[in-house]
Short mmCIF file of C-alpha atoms and ligand atoms in Angstrom, two decimals:
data_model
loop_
_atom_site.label_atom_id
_atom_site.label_comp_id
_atom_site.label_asym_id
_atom_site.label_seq_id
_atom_site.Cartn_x
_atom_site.Cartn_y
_atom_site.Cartn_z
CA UNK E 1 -21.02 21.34 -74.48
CA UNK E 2 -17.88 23.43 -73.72
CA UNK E 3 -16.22 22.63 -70.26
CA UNK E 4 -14.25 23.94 -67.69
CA UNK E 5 -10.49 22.54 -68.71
CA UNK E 6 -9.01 19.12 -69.94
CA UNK E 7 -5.98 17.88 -69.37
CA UNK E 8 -4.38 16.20 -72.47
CA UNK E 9 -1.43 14.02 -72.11
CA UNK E 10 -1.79 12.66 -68.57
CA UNK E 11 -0.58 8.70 -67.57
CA UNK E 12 -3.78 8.48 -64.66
CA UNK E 13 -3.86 6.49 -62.59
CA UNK E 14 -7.64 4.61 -62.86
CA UNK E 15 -8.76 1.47 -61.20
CA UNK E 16 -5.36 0.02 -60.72
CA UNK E 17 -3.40 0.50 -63.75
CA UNK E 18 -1.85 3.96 -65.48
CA UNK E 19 -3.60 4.26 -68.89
CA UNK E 20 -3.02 6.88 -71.50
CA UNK E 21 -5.79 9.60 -71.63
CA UNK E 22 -7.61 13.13 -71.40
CA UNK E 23 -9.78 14.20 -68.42
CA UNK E 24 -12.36 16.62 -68.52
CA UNK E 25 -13.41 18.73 -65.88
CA UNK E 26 -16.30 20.63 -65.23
CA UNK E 27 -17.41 22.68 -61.87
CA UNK E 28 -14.71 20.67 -59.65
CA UNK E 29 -15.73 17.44 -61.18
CA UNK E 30 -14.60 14.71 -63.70
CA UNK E 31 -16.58 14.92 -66.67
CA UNK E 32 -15.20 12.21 -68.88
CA UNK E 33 -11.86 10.24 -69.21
CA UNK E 34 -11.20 9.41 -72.55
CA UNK E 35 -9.11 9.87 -75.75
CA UNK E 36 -8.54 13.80 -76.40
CA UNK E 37 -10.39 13.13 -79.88
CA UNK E 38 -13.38 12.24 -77.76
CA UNK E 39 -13.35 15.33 -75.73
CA UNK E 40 -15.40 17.71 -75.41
CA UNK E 41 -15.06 21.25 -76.75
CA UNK E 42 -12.72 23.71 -73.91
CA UNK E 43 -11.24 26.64 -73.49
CA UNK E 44 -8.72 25.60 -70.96
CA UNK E 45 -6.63 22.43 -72.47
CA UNK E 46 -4.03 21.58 -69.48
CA UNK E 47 -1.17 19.90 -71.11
CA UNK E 48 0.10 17.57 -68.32
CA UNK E 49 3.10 16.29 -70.77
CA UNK E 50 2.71 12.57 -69.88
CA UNK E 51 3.17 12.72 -66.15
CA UNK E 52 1.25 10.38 -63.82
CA UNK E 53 -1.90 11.42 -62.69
CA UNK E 54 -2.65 10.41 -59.44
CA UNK E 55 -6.01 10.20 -57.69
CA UNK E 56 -5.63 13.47 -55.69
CA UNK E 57 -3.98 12.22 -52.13
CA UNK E 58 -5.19 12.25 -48.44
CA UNK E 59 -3.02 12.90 -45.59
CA UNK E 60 -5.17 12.16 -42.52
CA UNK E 61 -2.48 13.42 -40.14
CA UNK E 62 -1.87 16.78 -40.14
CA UNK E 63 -1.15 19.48 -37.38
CA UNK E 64 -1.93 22.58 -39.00
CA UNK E 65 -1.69 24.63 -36.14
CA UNK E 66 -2.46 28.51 -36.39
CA UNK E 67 -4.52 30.40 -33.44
CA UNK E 68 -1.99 30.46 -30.47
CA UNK E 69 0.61 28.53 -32.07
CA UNK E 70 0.42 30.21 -35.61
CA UNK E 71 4.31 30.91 -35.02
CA UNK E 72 5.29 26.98 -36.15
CA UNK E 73 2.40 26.79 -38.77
CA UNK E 74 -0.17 28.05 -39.40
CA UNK E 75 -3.45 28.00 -42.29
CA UNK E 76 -1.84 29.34 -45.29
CA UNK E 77 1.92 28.01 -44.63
CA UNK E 78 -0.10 24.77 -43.38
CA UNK E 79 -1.84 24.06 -46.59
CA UNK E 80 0.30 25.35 -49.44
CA UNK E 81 3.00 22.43 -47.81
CA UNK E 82 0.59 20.29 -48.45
CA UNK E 83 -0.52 20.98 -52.02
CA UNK E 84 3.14 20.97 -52.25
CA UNK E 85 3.68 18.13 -51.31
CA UNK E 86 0.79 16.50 -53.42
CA UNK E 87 -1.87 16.31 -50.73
CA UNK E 88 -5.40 18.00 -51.95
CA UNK E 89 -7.23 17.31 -48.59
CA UNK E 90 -5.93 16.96 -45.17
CA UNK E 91 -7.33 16.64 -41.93
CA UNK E 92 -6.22 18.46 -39.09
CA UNK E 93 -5.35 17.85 -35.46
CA UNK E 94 -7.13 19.47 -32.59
CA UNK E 95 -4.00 19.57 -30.05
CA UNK E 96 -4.38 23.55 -30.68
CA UNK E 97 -4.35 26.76 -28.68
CA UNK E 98 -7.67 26.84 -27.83
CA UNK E 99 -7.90 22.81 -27.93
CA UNK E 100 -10.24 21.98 -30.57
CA UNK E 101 -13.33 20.30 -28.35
CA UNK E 102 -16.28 21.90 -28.46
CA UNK E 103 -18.53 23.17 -31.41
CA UNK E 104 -17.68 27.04 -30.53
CA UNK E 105 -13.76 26.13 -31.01
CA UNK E 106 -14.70 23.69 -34.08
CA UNK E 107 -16.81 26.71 -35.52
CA UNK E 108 -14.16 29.71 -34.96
CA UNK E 109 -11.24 27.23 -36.41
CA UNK E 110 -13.24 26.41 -39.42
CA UNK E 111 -14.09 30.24 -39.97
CA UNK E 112 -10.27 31.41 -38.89
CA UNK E 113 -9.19 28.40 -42.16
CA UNK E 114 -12.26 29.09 -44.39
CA UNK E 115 -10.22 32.17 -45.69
CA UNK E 116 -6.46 31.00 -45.72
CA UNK E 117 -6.98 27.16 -46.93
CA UNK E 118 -5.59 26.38 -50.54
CA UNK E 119 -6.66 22.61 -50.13
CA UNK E 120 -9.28 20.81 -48.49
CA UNK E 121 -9.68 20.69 -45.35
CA UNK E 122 -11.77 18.45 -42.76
CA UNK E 123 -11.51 18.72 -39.04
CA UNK E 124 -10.65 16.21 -35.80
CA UNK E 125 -12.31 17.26 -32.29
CA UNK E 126 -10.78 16.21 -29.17
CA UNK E 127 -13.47 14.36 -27.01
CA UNK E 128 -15.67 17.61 -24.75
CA UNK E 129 -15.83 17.32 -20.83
CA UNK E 130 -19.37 16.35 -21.31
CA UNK E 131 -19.83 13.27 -23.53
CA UNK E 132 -23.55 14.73 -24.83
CA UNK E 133 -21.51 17.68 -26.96
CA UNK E 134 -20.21 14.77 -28.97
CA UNK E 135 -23.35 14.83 -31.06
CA UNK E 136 -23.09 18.92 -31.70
CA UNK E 137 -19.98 18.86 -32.68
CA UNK E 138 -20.13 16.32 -35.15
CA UNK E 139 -23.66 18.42 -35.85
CA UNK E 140 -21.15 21.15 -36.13
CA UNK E 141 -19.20 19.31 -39.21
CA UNK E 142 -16.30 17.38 -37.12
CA UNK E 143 -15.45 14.53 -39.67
CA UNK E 144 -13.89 12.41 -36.55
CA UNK E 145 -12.71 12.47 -33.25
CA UNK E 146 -9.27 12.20 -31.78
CA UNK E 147 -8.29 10.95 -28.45
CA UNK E 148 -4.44 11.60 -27.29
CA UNK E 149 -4.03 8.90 -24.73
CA UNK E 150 -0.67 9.81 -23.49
CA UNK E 151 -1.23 13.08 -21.77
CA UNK E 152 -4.24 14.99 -21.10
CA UNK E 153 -5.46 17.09 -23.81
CA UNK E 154 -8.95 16.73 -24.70
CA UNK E 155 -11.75 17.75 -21.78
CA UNK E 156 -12.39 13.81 -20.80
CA UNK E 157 -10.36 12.28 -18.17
CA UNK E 158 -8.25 9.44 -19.34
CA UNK E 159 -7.89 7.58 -16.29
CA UNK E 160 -11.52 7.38 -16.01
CA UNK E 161 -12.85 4.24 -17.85
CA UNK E 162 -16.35 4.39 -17.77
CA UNK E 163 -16.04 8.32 -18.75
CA UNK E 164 -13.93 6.64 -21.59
CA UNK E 165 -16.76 3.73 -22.10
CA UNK E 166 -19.57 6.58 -22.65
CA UNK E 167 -17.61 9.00 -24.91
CA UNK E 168 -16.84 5.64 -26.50
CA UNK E 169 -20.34 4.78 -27.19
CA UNK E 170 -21.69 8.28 -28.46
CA UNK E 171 -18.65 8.58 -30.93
CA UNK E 172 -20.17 4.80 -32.00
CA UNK E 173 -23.47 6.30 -32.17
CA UNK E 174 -22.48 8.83 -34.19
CA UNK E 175 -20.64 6.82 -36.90
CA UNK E 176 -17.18 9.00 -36.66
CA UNK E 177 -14.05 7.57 -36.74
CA UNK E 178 -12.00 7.94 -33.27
CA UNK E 179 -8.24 8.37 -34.28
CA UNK E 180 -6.02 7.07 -31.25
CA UNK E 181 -2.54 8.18 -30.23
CA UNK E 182 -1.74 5.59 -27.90
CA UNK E 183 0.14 5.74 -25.41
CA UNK E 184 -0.29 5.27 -21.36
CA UNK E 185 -0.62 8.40 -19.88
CA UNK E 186 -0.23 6.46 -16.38
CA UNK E 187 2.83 4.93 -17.35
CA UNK E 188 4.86 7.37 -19.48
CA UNK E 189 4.43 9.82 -16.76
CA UNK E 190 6.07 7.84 -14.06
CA UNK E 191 8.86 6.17 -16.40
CA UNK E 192 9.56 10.06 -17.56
CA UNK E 193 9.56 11.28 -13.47
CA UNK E 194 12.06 8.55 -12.57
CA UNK E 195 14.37 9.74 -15.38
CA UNK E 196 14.02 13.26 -14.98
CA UNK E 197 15.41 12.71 -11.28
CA UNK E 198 17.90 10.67 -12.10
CA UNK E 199 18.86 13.65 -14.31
CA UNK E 200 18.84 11.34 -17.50
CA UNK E 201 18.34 13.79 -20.17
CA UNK E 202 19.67 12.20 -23.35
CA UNK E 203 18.24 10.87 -26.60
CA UNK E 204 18.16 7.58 -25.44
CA UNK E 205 16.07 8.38 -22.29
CA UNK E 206 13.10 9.66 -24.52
CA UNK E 207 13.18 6.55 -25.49
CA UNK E 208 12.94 4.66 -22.49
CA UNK E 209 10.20 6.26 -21.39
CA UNK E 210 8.43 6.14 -24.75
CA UNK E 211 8.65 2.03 -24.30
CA UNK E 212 6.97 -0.43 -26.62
CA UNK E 213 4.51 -1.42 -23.85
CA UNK E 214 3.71 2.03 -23.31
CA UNK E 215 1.93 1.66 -26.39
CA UNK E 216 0.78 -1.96 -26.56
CA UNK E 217 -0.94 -1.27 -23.12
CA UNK E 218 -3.05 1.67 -24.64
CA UNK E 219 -4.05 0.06 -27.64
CA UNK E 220 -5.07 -3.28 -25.32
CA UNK E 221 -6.64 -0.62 -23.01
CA UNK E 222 -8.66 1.31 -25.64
CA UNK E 223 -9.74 -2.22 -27.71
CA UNK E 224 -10.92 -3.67 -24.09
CA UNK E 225 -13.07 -0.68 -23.33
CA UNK E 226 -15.04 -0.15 -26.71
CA UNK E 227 -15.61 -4.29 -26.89
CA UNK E 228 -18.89 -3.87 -26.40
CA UNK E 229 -19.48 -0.51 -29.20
CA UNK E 230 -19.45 0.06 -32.25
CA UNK E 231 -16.57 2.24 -32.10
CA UNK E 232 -14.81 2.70 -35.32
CA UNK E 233 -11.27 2.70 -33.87
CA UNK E 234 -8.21 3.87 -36.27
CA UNK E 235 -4.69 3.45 -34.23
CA UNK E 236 -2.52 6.58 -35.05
CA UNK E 237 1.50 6.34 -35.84
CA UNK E 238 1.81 2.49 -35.14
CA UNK E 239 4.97 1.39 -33.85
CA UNK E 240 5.12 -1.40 -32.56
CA UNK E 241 4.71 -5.62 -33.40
CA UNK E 242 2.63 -6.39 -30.70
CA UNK E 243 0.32 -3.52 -31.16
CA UNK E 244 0.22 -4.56 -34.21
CA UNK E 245 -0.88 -8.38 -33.58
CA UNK E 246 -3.24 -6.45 -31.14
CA UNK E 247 -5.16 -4.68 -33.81
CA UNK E 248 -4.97 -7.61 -35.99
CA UNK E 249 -6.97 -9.89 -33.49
CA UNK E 250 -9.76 -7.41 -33.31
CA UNK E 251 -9.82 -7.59 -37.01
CA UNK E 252 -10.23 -10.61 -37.26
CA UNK E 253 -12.98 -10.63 -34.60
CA UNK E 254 -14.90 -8.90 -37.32
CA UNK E 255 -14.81 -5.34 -35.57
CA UNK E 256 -14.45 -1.74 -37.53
CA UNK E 257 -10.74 -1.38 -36.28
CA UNK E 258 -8.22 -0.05 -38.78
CA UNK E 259 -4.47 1.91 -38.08
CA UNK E 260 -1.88 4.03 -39.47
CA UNK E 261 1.97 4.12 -39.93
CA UNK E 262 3.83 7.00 -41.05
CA UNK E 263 7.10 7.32 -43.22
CA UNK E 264 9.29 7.95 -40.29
CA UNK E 265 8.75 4.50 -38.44
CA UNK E 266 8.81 2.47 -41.68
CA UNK E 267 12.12 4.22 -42.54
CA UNK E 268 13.67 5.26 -39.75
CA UNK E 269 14.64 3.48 -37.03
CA UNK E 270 16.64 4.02 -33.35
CA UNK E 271 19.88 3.21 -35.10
CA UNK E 272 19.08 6.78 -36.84
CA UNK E 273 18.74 8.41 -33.37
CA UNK E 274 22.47 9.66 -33.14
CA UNK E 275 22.68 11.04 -36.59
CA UNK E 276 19.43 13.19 -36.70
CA UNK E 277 19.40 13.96 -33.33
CA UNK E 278 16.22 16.04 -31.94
CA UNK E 279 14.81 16.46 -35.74
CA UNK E 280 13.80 12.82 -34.88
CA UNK E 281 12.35 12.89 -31.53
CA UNK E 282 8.60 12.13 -32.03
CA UNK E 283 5.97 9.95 -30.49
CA UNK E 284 5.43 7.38 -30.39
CA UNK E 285 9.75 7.59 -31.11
CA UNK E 286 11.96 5.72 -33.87
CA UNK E 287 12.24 1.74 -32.82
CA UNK E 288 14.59 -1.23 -33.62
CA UNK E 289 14.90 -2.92 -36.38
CA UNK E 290 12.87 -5.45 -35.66
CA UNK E 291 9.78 -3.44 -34.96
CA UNK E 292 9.81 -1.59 -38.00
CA UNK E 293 10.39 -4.99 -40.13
CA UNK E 294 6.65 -5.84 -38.33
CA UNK E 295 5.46 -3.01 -39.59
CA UNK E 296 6.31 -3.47 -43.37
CA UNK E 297 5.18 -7.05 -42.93
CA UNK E 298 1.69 -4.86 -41.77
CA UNK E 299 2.08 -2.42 -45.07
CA UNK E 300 2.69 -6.22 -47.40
CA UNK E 301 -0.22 -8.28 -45.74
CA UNK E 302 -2.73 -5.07 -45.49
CA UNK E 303 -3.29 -5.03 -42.05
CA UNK E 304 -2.39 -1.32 -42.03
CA UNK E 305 -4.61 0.33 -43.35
CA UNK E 306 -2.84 4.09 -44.11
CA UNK E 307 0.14 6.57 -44.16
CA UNK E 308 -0.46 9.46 -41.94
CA UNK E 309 2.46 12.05 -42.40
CA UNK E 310 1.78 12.97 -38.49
CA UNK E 311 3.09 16.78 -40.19
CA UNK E 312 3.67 18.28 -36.62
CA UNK E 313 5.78 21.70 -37.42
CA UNK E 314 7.79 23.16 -34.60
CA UNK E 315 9.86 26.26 -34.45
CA UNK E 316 14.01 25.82 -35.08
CA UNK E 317 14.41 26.85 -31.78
CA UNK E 318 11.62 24.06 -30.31
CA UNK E 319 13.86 21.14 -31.61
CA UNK E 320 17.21 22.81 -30.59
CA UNK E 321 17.37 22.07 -26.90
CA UNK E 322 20.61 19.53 -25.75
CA UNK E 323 18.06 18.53 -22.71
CA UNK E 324 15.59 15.81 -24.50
CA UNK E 325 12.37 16.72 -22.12
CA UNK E 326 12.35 20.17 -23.85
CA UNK E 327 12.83 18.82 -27.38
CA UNK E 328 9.25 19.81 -28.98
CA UNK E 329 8.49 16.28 -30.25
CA UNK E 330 7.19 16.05 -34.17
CA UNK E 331 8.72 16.37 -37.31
CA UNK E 332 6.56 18.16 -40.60
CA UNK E 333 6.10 15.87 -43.11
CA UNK E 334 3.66 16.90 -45.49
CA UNK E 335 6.60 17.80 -48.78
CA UNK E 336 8.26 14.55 -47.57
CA UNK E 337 6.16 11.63 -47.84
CA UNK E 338 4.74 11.66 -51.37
CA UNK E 339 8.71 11.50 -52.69
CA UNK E 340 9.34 9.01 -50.44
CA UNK E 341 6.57 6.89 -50.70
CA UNK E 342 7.23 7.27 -54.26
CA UNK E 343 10.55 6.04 -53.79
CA UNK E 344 9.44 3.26 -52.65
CA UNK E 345 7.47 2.29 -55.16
CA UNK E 346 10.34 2.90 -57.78
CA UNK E 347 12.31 0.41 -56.02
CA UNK E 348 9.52 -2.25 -55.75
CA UNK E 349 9.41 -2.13 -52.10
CA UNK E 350 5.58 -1.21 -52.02
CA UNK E 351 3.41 -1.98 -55.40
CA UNK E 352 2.01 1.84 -56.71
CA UNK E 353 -1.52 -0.01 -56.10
CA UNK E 354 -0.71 -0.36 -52.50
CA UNK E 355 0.55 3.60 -52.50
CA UNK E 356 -2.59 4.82 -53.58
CA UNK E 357 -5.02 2.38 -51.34
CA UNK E 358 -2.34 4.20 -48.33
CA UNK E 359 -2.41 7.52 -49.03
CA UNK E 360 -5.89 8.08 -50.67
CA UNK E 361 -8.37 5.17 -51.41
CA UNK E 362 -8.61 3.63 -47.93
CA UNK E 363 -8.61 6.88 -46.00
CA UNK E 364 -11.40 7.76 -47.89
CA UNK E 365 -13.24 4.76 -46.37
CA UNK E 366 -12.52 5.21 -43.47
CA UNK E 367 -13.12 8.94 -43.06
CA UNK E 368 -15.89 8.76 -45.64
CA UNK E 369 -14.48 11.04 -47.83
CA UNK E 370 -16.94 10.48 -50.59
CA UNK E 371 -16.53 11.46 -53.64
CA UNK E 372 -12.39 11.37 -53.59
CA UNK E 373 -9.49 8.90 -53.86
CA UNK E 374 -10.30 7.81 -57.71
CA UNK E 375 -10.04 9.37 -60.52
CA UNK E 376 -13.65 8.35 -61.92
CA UNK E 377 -16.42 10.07 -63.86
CA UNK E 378 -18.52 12.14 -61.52
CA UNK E 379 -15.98 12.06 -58.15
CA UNK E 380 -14.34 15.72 -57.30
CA UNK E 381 -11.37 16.53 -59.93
CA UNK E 382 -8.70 16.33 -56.95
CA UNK E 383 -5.54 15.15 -59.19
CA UNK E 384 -1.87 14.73 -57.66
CA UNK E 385 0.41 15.08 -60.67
CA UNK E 386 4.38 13.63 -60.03
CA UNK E 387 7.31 13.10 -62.32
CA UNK E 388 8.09 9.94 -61.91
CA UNK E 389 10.85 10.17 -64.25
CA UNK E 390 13.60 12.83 -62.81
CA UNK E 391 15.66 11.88 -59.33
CA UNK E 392 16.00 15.07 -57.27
CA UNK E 393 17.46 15.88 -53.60
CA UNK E 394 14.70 16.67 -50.89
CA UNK E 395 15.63 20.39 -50.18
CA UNK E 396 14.15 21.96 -46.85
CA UNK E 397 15.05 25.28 -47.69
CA UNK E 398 12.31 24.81 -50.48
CA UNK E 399 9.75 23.62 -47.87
CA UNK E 400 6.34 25.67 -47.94
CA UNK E 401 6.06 24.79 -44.57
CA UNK E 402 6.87 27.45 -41.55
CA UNK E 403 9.21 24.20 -40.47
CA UNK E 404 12.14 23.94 -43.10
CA UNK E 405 13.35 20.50 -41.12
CA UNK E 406 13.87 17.27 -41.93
CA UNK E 407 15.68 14.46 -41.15
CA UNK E 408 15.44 13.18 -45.19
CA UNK E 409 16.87 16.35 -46.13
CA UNK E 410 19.73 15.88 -49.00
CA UNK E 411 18.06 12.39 -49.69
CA UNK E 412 18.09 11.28 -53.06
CA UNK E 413 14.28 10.59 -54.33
CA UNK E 414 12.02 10.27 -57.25
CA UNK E 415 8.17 11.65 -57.72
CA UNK E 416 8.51 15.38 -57.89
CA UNK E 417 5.43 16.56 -57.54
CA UNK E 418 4.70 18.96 -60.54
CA UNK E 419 1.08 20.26 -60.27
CA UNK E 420 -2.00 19.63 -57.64
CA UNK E 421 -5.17 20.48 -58.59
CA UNK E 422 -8.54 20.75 -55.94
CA UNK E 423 -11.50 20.66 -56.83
CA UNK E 424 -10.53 21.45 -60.88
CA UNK E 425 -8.73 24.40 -59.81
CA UNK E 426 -4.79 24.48 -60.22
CA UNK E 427 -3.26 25.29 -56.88
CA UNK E 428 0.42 24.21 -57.14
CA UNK E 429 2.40 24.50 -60.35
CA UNK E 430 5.81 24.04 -60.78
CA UNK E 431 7.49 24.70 -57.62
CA UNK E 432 4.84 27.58 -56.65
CA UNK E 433 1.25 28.19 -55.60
CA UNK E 434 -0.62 29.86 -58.03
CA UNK E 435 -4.28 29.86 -56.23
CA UNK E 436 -6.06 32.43 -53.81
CA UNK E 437 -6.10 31.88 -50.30
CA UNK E 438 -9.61 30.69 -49.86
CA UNK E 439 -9.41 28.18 -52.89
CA UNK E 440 -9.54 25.18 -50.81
CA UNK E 441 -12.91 23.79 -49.22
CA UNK E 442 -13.72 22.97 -45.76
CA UNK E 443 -15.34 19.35 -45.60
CA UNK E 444 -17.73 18.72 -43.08
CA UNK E 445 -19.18 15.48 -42.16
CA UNK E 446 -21.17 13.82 -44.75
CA UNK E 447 -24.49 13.37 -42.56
CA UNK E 448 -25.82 10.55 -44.80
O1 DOR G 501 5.39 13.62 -32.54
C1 DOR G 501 4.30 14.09 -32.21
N1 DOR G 501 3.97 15.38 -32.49
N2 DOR G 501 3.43 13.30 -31.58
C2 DOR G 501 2.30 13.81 -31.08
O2 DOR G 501 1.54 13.07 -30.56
C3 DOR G 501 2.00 15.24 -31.12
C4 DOR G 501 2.64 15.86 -32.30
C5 DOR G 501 2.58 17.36 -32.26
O3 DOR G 501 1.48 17.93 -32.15
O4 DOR G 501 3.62 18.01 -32.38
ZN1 ZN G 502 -0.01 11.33 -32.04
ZN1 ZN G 503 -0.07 13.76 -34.59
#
């Protein structure tokens, strides 16, 4: 038997621990892990010069943009960050231009990406005016549902609760995850109003509008109302302690309720709000101290679940204004959070077990991803391959993505990532991309 490529030399990373060995690959899958004198017979031998080889990673939070706001991101830019930045499938936002919510907007999106994607890609829907589209849109190959509680985006009304109950208990029926951004749309709203007049336009003031229990009351809100489902609930960009404790409960009460932190809240803070200035207005925003030590007491005890870069790309111009209610909020993080997870992990502030179960094995579960997130005989040959030997300076000028910002540019950090393959196919080598547009696959919901 002669396959498709091997790659000799690697340090992968397989069922918890980095062991020496060879991987064969044939037609986007691993063939056989083993010794290279156990190999079979290639053509293509992939020396990978005793870097790690990762399980290829997830990022579950993407805004890829394109359509009407191509001009900040768009397919191509979009998805050769991420295989840049070490992600081989992402799934993207629906807070696009048309609003992804129906199955003709799902359909057009996936055809628009079919032809520019260089990774895989699998899609969110906003929740559709009418709850009974749910089920053809998911027919359509949505892999989840996302519902942006603090303003209205989607075509359901968020101050309508049994509107919310219904779409609720069709996304339950249909097995999909629904990913929550949680915040009160009721409350934000007047807390931004009553600073707007009193002409408070600072830093600060996004801020205080963005409060803590702006967020703890959505998440309360949102557990209340699916009690009685089976929703599948994952919490978006966590911020906050008592949201936290929140989520944690329901847990506990045995229901299907998992969340998400990304690297800005777990390593930046309000403290940081004066030096980065607009780069780091996002919501939910930067918190105190305190609130972000809850969260790595979260990431320690494993009641968070994942690390969602939230990669939200702006123009220059977007994040420029002095006045903070213009401020585009989001900051790209798709070539950031590999190195600085990675970091992390070189310090012994997270365990590399804990890394991978973040960024690919338990987004897997919970998206059902099948197939990915370990590097196994028979599961897709999606590898992430870092040095985890060299320090180098995050660089946004080098950034793949239409957004070259960053509040951890200059930062000193380790796990450059050197190659990503998808689906056996090398798509980032060395600093450039080196696949077709097209390369990547769209993944639609598994129906079984
Ligand atoms: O910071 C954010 N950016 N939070 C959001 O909820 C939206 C996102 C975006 O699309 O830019
Ligand atoms: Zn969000
Ligand atoms: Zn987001």
């Amino acid at each position: 038997m002669i396959v498709d490529s091997i790659l000799t030399n690697a340090k992968a990373y397989l069922n918890g621990k980095i062991i020496e060995c060879s991987i064969a690959i044939e037609e986007g899958k691993i063939s056989k892990i083993g010794k290279e004198t156990q190999m079979p017979k290639t053509d293509e031998k992939i020396n990978v010069q005793g870097h790690l080889v990762l399980p290829g990673l997830i990022d579950e939070h993407v805004h890829l943009r394109d359509e009407g706001k191509a001009y900040k991101e768009d397919f191509s830019s979009g998805t050769a960050a991420a295989a840049a930045g070490g992600f081989t499938t992402v799934l993207d936002m629906p807070n696009n231009d048309p609003v992804t919510a129906s199955p003709q907007t799902l359909r057009e999106r996936m055809q628009l990406a079919q032809r520019k994607i260089l990774v895989n890609v699998g899609f969110y829907s906003e929740f559709p005016s009418r709850t009974q589209e749910i089920a053809d849109i998911v027919a359509e190959g949505a892999v989840a549902f996302k519902l942006f509680m603090g303003n209205q985006i989607g075509g359901l009304n968020l101050d309508d609760d049994s509107a919310l109950q219904e779409a609720l208990k069709k996304v339950a029926e249909q097995k999909v995850p629904l990913a929550v951004h949680a915040e009160d749309r009721g409350m934000l709203a007047t807390n931004e109003e009553k600073l707007k007049q009193a002409q408070k336009n600072g830093l600060a003031d996004f801020q205080r509008a963005h409060t803590e229990t702006v967020e703890v009351k959505a998440i309360q809100r949102l557990l209340k109302l699916s009690e009685n489902t089976e929703a599948r609930l994952h919490f978006c960009h966590l911020s906050t302690k008592e949201g936290l404790n929140s989520i944690v409960a329901a847990k506990k009460a045995q229901r299907t309720i998992t969340c998400e932190v990304t690297p800005n809240h777990l390593l930046l803070s309000s403290d940081d709000l004066q030096r980065y200035g607009q780069l780091v207005i996002m919501a939910p925003p930067l918190r105190d101290k305190m609130q972000v030590n809850a969260l790595w007491q979260g990431i320690e005890d494993g009641s968070i679940d994942t690390i969602g870069s939230d990669h939200a790309p702006h123009a220059a111009s977007e994040k420029a204004s002095s006045n903070v209610w213009e401020v585009k909020v989001g900051v790209p993080g798709l070539e950031t959070t590999l190195p600085l997870m990675f970091t992390l992990v070189k310090k012994n502030r997270l365990s590399m077990q804990n890394m991978v179960k973040l960024l690919a094995e338990n987004v897997v579960e919970i998206y059902s991803l099948n197939d990915r997130g370990h590097i196994q005989e028979g599961k897709n040959a999606d590898f992430t391959i870092v040095d985890y030997r060299t320090q180098y300076k995050m660089d946004v000028s080098k950034f793949k993505s239409k957004a070259k910002f960053s509040p951890y540019h200059g930062w000193d950090v380790w796990g450059k990532v050197v190659k990503t393959i998808v689906n056996g196919q090398t798509i980032f080598d060395e600093g450039e991309i080196v696949a077709k547009s097209g390369s990547g696959s769209i993944i639609r919901r598994d129906s079984g």
